[in-house]
Short mmCIF file of C-alpha atoms and ligand atoms in Angstrom, two decimals:
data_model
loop_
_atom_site.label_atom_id
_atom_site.label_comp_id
_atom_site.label_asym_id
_atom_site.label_seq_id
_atom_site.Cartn_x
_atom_site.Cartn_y
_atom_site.Cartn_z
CA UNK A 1014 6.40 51.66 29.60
CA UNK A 1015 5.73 48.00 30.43
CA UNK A 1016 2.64 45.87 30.25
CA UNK A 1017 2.44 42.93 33.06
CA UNK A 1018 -0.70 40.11 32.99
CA UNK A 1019 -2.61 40.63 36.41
CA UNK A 1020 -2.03 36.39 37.10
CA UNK A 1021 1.76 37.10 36.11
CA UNK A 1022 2.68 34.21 33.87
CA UNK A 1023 2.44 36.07 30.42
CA UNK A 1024 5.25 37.71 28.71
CA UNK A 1025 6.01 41.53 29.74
CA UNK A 1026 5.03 43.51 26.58
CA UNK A 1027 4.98 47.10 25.53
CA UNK A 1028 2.06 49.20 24.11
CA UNK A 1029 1.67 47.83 20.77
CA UNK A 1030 2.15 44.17 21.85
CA UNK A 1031 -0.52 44.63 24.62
CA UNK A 1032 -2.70 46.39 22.13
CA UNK A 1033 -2.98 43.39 19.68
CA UNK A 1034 -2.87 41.01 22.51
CA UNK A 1035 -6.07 41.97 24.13
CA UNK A 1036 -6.16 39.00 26.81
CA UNK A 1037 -3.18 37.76 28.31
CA UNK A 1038 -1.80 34.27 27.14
CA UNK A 1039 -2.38 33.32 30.86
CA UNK A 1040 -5.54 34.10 30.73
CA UNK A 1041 -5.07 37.54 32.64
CA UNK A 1042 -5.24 41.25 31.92
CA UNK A 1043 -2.43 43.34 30.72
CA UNK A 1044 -2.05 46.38 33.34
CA UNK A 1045 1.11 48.74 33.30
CA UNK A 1046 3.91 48.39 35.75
CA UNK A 1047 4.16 51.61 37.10
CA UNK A 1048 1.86 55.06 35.94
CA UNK A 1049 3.01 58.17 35.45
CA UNK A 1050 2.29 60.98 37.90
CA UNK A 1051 0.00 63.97 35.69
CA UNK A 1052 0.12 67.20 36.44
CA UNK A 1053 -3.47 67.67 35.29
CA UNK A 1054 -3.97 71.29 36.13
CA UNK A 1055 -1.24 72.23 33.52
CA UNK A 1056 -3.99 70.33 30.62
CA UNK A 1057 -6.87 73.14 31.74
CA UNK A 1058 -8.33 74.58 28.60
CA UNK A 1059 -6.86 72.60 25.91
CA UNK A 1060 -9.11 70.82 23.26
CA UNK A 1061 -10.54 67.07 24.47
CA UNK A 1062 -8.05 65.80 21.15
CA UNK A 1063 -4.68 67.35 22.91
CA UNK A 1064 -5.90 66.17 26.46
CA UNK A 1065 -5.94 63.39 25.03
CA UNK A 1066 -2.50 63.07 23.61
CA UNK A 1067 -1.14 64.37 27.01
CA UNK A 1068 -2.70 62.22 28.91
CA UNK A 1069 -1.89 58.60 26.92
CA UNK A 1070 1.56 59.87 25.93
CA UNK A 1071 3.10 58.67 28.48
CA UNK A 1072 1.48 54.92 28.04
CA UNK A 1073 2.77 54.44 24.46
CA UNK A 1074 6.99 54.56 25.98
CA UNK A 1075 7.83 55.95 22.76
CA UNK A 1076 6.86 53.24 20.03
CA UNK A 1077 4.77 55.56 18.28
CA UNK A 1078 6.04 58.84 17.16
CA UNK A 1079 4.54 61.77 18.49
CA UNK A 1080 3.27 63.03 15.08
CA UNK A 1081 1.59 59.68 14.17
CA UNK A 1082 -0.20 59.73 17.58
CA UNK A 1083 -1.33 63.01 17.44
CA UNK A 1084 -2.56 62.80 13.94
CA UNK A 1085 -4.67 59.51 15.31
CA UNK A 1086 -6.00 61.18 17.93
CA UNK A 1087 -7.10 64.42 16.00
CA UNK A 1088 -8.59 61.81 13.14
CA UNK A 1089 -10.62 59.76 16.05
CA UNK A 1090 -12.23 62.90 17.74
CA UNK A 1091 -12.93 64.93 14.47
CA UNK A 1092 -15.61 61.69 13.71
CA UNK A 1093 -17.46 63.15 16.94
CA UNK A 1094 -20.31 65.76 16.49
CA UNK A 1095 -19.73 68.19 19.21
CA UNK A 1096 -17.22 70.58 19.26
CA UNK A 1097 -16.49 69.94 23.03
CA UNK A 1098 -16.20 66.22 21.87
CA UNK A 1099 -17.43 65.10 25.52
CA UNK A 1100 -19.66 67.96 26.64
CA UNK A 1101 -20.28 68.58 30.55
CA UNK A 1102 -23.99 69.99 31.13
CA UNK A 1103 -25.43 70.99 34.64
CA UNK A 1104 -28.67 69.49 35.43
CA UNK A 1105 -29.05 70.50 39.36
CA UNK A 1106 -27.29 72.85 41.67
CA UNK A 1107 -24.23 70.71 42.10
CA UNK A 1108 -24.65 68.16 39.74
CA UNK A 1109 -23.69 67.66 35.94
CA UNK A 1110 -23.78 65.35 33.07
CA UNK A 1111 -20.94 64.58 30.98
CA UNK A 1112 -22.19 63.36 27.68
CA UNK A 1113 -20.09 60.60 25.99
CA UNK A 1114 -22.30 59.57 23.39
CA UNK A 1115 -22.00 62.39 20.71
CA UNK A 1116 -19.82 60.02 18.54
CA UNK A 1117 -20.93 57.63 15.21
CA UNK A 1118 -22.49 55.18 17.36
CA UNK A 1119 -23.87 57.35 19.56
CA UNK A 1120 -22.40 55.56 22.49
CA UNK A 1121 -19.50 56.07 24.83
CA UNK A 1122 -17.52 53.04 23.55
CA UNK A 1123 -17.09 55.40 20.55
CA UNK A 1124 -14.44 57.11 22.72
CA UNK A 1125 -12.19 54.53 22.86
CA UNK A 1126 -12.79 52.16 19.71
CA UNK A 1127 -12.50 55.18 17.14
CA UNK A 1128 -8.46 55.58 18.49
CA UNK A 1129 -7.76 51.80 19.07
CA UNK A 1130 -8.89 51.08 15.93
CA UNK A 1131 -6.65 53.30 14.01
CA UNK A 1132 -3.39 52.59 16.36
CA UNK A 1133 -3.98 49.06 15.31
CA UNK A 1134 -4.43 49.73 11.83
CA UNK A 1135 -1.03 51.79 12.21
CA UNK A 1136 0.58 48.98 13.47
CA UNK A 1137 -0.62 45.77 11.82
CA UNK A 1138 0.53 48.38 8.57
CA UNK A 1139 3.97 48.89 9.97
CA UNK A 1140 4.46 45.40 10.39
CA UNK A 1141 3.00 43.64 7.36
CA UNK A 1142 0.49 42.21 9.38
CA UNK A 1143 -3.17 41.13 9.45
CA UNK A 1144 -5.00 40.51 12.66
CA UNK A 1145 -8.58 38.83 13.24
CA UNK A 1146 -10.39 41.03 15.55
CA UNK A 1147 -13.34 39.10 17.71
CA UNK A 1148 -15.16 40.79 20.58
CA UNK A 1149 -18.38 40.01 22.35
CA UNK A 1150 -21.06 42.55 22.94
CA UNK A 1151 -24.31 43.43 24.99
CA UNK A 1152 -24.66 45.72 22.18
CA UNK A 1153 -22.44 48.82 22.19
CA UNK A 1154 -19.06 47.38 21.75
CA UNK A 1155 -20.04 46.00 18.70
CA UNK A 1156 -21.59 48.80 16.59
CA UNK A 1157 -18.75 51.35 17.86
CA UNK A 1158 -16.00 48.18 16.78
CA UNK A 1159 -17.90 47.84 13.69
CA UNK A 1160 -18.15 51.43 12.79
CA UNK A 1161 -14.58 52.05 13.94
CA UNK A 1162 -12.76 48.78 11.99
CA UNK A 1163 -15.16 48.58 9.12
CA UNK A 1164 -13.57 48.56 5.68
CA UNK A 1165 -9.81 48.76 7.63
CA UNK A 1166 -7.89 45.94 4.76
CA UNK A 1167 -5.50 44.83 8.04
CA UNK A 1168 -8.17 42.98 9.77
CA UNK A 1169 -11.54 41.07 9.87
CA UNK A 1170 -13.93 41.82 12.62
CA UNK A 1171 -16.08 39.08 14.35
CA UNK A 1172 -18.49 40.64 16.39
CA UNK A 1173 -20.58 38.20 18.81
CA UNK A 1174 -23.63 39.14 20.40
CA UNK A 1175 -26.54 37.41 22.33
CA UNK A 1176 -29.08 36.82 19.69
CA UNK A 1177 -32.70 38.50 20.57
CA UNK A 1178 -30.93 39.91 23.47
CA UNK A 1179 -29.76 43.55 22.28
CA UNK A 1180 -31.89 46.61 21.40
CA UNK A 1181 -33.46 46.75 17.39
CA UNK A 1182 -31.47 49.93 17.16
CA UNK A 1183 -28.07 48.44 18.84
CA UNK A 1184 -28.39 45.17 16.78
CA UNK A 1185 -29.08 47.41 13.48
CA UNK A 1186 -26.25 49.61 13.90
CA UNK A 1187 -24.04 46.36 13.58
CA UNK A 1188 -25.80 44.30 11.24
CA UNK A 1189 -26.07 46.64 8.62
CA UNK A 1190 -22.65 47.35 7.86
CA UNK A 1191 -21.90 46.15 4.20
CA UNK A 1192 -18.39 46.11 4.27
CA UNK A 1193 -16.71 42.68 3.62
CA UNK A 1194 -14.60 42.60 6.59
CA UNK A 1195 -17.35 42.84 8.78
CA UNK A 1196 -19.30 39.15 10.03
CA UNK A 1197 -21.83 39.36 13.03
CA UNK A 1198 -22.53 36.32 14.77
CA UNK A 1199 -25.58 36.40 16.77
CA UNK A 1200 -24.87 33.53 19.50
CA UNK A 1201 -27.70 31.23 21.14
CA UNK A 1202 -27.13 32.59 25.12
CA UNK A 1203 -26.93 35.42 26.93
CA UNK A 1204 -23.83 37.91 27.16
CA UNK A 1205 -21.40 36.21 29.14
CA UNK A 1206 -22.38 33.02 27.09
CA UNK A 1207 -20.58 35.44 24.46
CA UNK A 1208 -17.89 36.64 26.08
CA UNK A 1209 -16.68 33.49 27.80
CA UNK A 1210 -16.60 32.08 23.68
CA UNK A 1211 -14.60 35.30 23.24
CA UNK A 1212 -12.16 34.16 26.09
CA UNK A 1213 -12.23 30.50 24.76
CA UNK A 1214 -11.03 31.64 21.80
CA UNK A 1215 -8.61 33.38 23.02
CA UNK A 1216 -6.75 30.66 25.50
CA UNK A 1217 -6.56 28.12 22.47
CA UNK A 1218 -3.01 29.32 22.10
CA UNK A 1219 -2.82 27.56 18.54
CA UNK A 1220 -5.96 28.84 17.02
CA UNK A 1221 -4.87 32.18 18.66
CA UNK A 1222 -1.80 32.30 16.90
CA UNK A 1223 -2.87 30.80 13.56
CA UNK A 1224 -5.60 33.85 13.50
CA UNK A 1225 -3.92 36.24 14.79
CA UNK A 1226 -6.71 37.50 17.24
CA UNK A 1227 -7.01 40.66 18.43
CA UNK A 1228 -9.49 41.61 21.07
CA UNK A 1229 -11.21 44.98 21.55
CA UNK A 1230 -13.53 43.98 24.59
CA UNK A 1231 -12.45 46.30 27.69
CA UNK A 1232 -9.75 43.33 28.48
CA UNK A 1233 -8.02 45.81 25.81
CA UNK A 1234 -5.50 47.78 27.48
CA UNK A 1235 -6.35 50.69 25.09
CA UNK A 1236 -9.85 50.87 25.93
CA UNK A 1237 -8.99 51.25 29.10
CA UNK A 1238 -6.54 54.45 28.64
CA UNK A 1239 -8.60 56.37 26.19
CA UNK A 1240 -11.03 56.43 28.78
CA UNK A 1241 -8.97 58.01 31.36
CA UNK A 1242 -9.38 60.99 29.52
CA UNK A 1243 -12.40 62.62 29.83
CA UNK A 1244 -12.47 62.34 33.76
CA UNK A 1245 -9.97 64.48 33.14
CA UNK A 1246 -11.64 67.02 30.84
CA UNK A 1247 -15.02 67.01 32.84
CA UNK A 1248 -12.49 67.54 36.37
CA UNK A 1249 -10.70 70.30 34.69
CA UNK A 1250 -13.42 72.05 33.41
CA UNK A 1251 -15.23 71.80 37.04
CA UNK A 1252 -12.10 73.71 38.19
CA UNK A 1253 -10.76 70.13 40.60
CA UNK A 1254 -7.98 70.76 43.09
CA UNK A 1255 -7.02 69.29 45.91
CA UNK A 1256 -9.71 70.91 48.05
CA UNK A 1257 -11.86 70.73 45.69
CA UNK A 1258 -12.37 67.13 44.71
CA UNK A 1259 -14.88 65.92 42.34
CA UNK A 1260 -17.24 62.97 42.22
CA UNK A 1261 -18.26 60.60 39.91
CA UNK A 1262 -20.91 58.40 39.12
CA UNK A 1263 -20.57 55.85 36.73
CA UNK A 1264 -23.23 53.15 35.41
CA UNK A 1265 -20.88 50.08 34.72
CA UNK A 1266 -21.05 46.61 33.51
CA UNK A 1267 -17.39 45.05 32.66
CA UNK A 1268 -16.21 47.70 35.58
CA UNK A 1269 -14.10 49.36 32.16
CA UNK A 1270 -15.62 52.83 32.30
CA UNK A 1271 -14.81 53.27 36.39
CA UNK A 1272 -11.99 51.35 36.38
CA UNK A 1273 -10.28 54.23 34.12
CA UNK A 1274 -11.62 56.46 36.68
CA UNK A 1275 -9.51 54.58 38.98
CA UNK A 1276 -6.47 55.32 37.24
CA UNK A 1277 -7.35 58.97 36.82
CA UNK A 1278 -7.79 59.16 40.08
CA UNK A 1279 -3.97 57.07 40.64
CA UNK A 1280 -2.79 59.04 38.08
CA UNK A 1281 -3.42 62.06 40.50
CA UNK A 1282 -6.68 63.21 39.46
CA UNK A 1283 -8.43 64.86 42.43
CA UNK A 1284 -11.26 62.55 43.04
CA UNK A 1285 -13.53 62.60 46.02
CA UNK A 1286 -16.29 59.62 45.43
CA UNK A 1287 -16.58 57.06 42.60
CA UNK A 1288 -19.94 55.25 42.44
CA UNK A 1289 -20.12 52.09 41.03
CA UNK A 1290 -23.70 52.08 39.42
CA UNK A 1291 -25.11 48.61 38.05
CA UNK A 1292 -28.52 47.54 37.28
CA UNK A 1293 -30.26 44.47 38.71
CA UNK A 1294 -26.88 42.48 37.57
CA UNK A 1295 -25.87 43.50 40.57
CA UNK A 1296 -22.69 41.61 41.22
CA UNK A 1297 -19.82 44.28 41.22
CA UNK A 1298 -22.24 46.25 43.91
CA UNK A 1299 -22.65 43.10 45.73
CA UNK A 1300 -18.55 42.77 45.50
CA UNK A 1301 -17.92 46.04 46.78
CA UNK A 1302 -20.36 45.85 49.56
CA UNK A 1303 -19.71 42.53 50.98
CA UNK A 1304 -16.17 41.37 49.80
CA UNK A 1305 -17.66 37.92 48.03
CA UNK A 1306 -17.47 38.05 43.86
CA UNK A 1307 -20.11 35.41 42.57
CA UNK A 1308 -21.60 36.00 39.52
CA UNK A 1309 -25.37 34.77 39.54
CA UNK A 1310 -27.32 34.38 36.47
CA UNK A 1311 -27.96 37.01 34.13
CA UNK A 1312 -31.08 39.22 34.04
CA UNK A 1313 -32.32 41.04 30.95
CA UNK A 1314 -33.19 44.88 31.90
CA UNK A 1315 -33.86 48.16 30.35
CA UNK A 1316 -30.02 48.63 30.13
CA UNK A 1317 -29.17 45.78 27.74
CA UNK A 1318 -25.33 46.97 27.69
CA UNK A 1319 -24.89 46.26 31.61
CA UNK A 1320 -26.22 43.03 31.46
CA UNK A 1321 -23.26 41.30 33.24
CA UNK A 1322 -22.35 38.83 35.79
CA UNK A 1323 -19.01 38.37 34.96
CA UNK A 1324 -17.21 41.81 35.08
CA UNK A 1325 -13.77 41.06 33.49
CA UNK A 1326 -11.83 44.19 34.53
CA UNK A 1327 -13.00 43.81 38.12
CA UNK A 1328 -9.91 41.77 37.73
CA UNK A 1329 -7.41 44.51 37.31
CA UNK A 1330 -8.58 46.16 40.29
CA UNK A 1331 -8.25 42.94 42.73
CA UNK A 1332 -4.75 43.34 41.00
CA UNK A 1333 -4.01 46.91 42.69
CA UNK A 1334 -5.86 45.80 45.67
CA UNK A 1335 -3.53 42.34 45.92
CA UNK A 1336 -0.76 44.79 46.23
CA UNK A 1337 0.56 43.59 42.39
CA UNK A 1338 1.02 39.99 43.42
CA UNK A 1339 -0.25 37.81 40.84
CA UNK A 1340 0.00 34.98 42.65
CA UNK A 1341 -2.81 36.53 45.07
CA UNK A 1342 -4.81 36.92 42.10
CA UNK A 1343 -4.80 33.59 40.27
CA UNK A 1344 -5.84 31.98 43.58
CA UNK A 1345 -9.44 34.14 43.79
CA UNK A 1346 -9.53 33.52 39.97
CA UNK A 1347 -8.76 29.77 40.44
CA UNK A 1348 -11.48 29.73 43.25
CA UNK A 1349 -13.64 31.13 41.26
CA UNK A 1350 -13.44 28.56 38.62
CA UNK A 1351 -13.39 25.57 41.27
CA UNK A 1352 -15.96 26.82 44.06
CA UNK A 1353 -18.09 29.82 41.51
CA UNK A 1354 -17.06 32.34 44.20
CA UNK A 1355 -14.13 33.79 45.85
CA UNK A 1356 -13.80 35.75 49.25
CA UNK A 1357 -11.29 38.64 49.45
CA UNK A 1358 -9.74 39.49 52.69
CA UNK A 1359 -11.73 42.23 54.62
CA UNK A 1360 -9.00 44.96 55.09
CA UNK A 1361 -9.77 45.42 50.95
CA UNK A 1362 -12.53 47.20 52.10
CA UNK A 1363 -10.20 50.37 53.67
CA UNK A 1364 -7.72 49.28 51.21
CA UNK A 1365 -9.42 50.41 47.72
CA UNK A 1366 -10.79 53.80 49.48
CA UNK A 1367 -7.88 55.05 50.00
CA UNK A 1368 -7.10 57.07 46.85
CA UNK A 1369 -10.93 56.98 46.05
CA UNK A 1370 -14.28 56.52 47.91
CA UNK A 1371 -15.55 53.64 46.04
CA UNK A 1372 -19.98 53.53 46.90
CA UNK A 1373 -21.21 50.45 44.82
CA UNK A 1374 -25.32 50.32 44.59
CA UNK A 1375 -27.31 48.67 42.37
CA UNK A 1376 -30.73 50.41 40.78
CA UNK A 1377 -33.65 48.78 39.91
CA UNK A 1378 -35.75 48.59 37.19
CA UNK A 1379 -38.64 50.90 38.35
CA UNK A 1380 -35.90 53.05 39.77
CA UNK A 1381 -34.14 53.48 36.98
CA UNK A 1382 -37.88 54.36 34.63
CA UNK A 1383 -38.61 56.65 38.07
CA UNK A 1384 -35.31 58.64 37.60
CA UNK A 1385 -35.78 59.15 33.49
CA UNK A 1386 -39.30 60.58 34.34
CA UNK A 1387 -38.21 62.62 36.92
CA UNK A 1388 -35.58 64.61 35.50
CA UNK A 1389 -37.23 65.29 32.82
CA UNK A 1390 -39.58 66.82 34.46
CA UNK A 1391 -37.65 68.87 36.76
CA UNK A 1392 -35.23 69.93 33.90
CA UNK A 1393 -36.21 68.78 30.35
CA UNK A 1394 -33.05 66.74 30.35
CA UNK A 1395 -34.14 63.40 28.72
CA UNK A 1396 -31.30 60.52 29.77
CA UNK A 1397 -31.38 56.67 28.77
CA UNK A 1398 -31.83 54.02 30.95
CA UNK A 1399 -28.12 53.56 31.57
CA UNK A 1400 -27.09 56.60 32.06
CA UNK A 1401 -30.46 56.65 34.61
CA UNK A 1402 -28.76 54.21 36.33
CA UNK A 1403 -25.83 56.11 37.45
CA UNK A 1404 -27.79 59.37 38.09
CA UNK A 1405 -30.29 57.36 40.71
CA UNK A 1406 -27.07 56.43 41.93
CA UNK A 1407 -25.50 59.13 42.51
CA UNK A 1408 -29.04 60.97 44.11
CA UNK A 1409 -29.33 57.87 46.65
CA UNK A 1410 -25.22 58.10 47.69
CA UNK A 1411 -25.25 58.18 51.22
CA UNK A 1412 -21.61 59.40 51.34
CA UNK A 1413 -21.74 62.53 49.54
CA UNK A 1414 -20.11 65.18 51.16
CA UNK A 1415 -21.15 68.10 49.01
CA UNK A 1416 -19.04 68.20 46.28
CA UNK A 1417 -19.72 68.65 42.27
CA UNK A 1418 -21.23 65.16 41.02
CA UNK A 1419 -20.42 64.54 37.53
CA UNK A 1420 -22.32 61.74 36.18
CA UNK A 1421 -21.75 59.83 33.31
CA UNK A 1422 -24.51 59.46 29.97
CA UNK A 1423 -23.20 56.79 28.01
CA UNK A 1424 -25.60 56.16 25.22
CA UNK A 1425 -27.58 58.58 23.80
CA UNK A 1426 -31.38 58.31 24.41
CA UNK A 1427 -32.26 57.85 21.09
CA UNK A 1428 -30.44 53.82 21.06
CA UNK A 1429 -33.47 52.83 23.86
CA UNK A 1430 -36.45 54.15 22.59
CA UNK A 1431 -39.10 52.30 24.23
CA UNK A 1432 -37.50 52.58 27.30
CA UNK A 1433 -37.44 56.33 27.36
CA UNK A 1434 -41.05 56.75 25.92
CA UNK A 1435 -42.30 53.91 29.15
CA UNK A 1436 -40.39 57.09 31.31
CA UNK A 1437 -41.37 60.38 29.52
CA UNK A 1438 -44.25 59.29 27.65
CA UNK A 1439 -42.64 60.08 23.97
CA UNK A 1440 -40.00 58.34 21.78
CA UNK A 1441 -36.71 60.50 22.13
CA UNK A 1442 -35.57 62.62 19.32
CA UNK A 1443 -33.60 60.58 16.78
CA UNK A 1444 -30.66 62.23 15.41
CA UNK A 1445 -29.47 62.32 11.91
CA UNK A 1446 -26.87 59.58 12.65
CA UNK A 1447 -29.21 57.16 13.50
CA UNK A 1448 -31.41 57.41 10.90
CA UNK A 1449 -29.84 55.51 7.90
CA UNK A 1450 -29.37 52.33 9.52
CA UNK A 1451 -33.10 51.38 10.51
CA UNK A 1452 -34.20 50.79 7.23
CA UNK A 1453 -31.02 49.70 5.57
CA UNK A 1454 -30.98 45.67 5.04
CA UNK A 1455 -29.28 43.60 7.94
CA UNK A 1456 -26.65 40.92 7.78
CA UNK A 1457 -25.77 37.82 10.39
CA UNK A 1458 -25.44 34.37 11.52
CA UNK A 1459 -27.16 32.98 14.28
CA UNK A 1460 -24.80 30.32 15.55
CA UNK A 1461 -25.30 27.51 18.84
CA UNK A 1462 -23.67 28.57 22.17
CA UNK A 1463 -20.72 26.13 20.98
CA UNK A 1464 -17.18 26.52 21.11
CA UNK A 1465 -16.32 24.50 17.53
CA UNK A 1466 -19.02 25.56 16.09
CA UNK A 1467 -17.92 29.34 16.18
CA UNK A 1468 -13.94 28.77 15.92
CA UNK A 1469 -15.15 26.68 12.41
CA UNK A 1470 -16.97 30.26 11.12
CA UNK A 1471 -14.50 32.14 12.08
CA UNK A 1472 -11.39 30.15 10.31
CA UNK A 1473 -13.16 29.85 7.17
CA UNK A 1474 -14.03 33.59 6.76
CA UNK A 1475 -10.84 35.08 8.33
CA UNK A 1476 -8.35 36.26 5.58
CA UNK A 1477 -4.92 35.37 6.91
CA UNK A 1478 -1.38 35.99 6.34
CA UNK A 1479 0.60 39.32 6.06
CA UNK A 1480 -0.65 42.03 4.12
C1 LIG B 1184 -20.64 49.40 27.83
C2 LIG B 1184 -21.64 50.32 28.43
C3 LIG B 1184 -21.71 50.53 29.80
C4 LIG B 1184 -20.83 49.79 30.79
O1 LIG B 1184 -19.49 50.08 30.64
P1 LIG B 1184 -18.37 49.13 31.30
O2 LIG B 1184 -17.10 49.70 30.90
O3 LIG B 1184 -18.63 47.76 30.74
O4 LIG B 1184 -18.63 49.17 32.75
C5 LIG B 1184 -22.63 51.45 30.27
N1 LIG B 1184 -23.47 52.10 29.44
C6 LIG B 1184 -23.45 51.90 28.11
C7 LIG B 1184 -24.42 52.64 27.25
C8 LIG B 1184 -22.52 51.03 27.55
O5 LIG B 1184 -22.50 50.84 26.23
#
C-alpha cells in the first residue's frame, strides 16, 4: 500500500515512511491511495487486539511481518485495564457508550499512541535510527505520547502545550514524567499557537532533516488507522448489517477521531449517521453546515482537548471530497492562507453524504454541564464534558432515523474534575491510575510563542545521530 500527500507534491511513501513522516514535505497529509474493501462481519467476536490486526493489516503492504505486528498490537492493548479493551455500555433504549478511555492516560488518544509508538520504536531499531518526536497538545495527546514514548532510547519527545491552558490533571500527567527523553514545553498562546509551531517546524525542510522529526499529532497516518478500529468493534458487537446500520456520534476537535469513522465507514462499515460534535469552537460544524472553513479565534471551554479552530485532518476529507485532486486542494488551502477562508463548491454538501450522513452541531457550554447532570440522573452514568458534548449531540440530531446511536467517551471523567462536580454536584471517582501523578513533582519550560526560540530548545536537547 501507498501513501500520497493530500496537496500532491510530496514523495509517494509506504507505511513506515509515512509513519515517521507525520506531515507531508508539502505541507499536506499523507492519505492512502486506494483502501481495502473489509469484510467486517467475518471479525465478529474476536478480541479488540486481533480486530485490530485484521483491520490495519492491510495498511502496513507487507513491511512489517505479521508476527512483529501482532506481537505490537497484543503489547499496546494488554497496557489497557478492561478486558473488552474499548467497552460498549447502553445508557438508553437505543443508545450506547463506547468507552475509549480505559487506557494509562485514561484518554482515547491512548488507543492509538500506545501502537504508534512501538511500530516506530520497531522501526527507528531496524534501521539504526533516532528520530525527534514533537507534537502539540490541548492536553491529551501529550500525556498518552508521553506515557507511550517515555524511556523508548530511539527518540526524544517534545511535547508543546498552551501554558495555563490545559486541565491540572492533563498538564500533570505530562509534566511528571522523569524519564530523560521526555521535555515539555509549555508555549505562551493558545493551542493552535502550538500546533502551527509544530507545523513550522516541520516545513523547515533543513531543521526537519537535521532532527529527524517525527510527528504524532493526528496529521500521523497511524493515528488515524488505529482508530478505525473500534467503530468496528462497537458495530460488530451491535450486530451492524446492511439493514441495520449504526450511528455515531463523535465529539471532535482536529476532525481525527470521525475522520477514522469515515474510513470505516469507506472501508465498508455499515454506517447510517456520523455526527460531528464540537464545542463552542465551532468551526468544523460551521464547515459542514454552510460550506465556508474559517477558523475564528479560539475559546477556552470545559472541554480543553477540543479547543480548536484549525482542524488539520478536515484536510484529508476535502481530499476525498475533491475527488483525489490535489491540485483542488492546495487552492482552498492556499486561500485560506491568502484570504483566512475558503468556500467549497455546494454539490460537497450531497457529495460527503453519500457513504455517510455527516450532521455537524456545535454544543454549548451550559448544554454540555445540562447533559452531564442529566444523565446522571436518569442513569447514574457520570460522562466528562467531552464526551457530553457528543451525547447532547447525538440527543438534539434532527436526522435520526431510529437506529442504535453509539456515542463516543473519550476521556474518562476523572481528567475534568471540576467540570463534572459543577454537573453532578461531586468530584468523580479517581481511579488508581490517576493517582500517582498529582502529587509527584512536575517538570517544564515555559517558552514565548516564537518560532527560534523553540527550534533553539529543541536542537540543544535532541540527541542525534543513529543509534
Ligand atoms: C483529542 C480529543 C478529542 C478530539 O479528537 P479529534 O481527533 O481531535 O477530533 C475529543 N475528546 C478528547 C477527550 C480528546 O482528548
Amino acid at each position: 500500500m501507498k501513501y500520497v500527500s493530500t496537496r500532491g507534491e510530496a514523495p509517494v511513501l509506504g507505511f513506515e515512511d509515512v509513519m515517521l513522516a507525520g506531515l507531508a514535505r508539502d505541507g499536506g497529509l499523507y492519505v492512502p491511495q486506494t483502501l481495502p474493501n473489509m469484510d467486517f462481519e467475518s471479525l465478529q467476536g474476536l478480541p479488540y487486539a486481533d480486530v485490530a490486526f485484521e483491520v490495519m493489516h492491510p495498511f502496513i503492504g507487507g513491511e512489517i511481518p505479521d508476527a512483529d505486528f501482532r506481537q505490537i498490537v497484543n503489547d499496546a492493548y494488554a497496557t489497557f485495564d478492561h478486558a473488552a479493551t474499548c467497552p460498549l455500555l447502553q445508557v438508553g433504549a437505543n443508545d450506547w457508550v463506547l468507552e475509549l478511555f480505559h487506557g494509562p492516560t485514561l484518554a482515547f488518544k491512548d488507543v492509538a499512541m500506545q501502537v504508534l509508538s512501538r511500530l516506530m520504536d520497531r522501526t527507528l531499531k531496524k534501521r539504526g535510527a533516532r528520530a525527534t518526536v514533537i507534537g502539540a497538545t490541548s492536553g491529551d495527546t501529550g500525556s498518552a505520547a508521553i506515557e507511550a514514548f517515555k524511556g523508548r532510547d530511539s527518540l526524544d519527545i517534545f511535547i508543546l502545550h498552551p501554558h495555563g491552558r490545559t486541565s491540572d490533571v492533563q498538564r500533570k500527567q505530562m509534566t511528571t514524567a522523569i524519564e530523560g527523553n521526555v521535555h515539555n514545553i509549555a508555549i505562551e498562546g493558545t493551542f493552535d499557537d502550538c500546533q502551527a509551531l509544530v507545523k513550522a517546524l516541520f516545513n523547515d525542510h533543513a531543521y526537519r532533516d537535521r532532527l529527524q522529526l517525527a510527528g504524532v499529532n493526528s496529521i500521523n497516518w497511524v493515528r488515524i488507522l488505529a482508530q478505525v478500529v473500534y467503530y468496528v468493534t462497537a458495530a460488530n458487537a451491535l450486530g451492524a448489517t446492511d439493514s441495520n446500520r449504526i450511528s455515531f456520534s463523535v465529539p471532535t476537535g482536529n476532525f481525527g477521531d470521525v475522520f477514522a469513522g469515515n474510513i470505516a465507514a469507506l472501508m465498508g462499515l455499515p454506517m447510517a449517521q456520523l455526527i460531528v460534535a464540537t464545542n463552542s469552537n465551532d468551526i468544523l460544524a460551521r464547515a459542514l453546515n454552510t460550506s465556508v472553513y474559517e477558523p475564528r479565534q479560539t475559546l477556552a471551554t470545559q472541554s480543553p482537548s477540543m479547543d480548536i479552530q484549525v482542524a488539520s485532518n478536515f484536510e484529508r476529507l476535502l481530499y476525498w471530497i475533491a475527488h483525489c485532486r490535489p491540485e483542488q486542494v492546495r487552492s482552498w488551502m492556499g486561500d485560506l492562507t491568502s484570504k483566512g477562508r475558503f468556500t467549497f463548491d455546494p454539490t460537497i454538501v450531497t457529495r460527503r453524504n453519500e457513504l455517510v450522513q455527516f450532521e455537524a452541531m456545535a454544543i454549548d457550554e451550559a448544554t454540555t454541564t445540562l447533559t452531564i447532570s442529566e444523565l446522571y440522573k436518569a442513569t447514574g452514568y457520570v460522562a466528562d464534558p467531552h464526551t457530553a458534548v457528543g451525547i447532547a449531540a447525538a440527543r438534539r440530531s434532527t436526522q435520526r432515523q431510529g437506529q442504535p446511536m453509539v456515542m463516543l467517551a473519550t476521556a474518562h471523567p476523572a481528567k475534568f474534575p471540576e467540570a463534572v462536580e459543577r454537573a453532578i454536584g461531586r468530584k468523580p471517582d479517581r481511579p488508581e491510575r490517576l493517582a500517582h501523578v498529582l502529587d509527584a513533582k512536575e517538570r517544564y519550560t515555559v517558552l514565548p510563542n516564537d518560532f527560534s526560540a523553540v527550534a533553539e530548545f529543541i536542537s540543544q536537547r535532541a540527541r542525534l545521530g543513529s543509534i
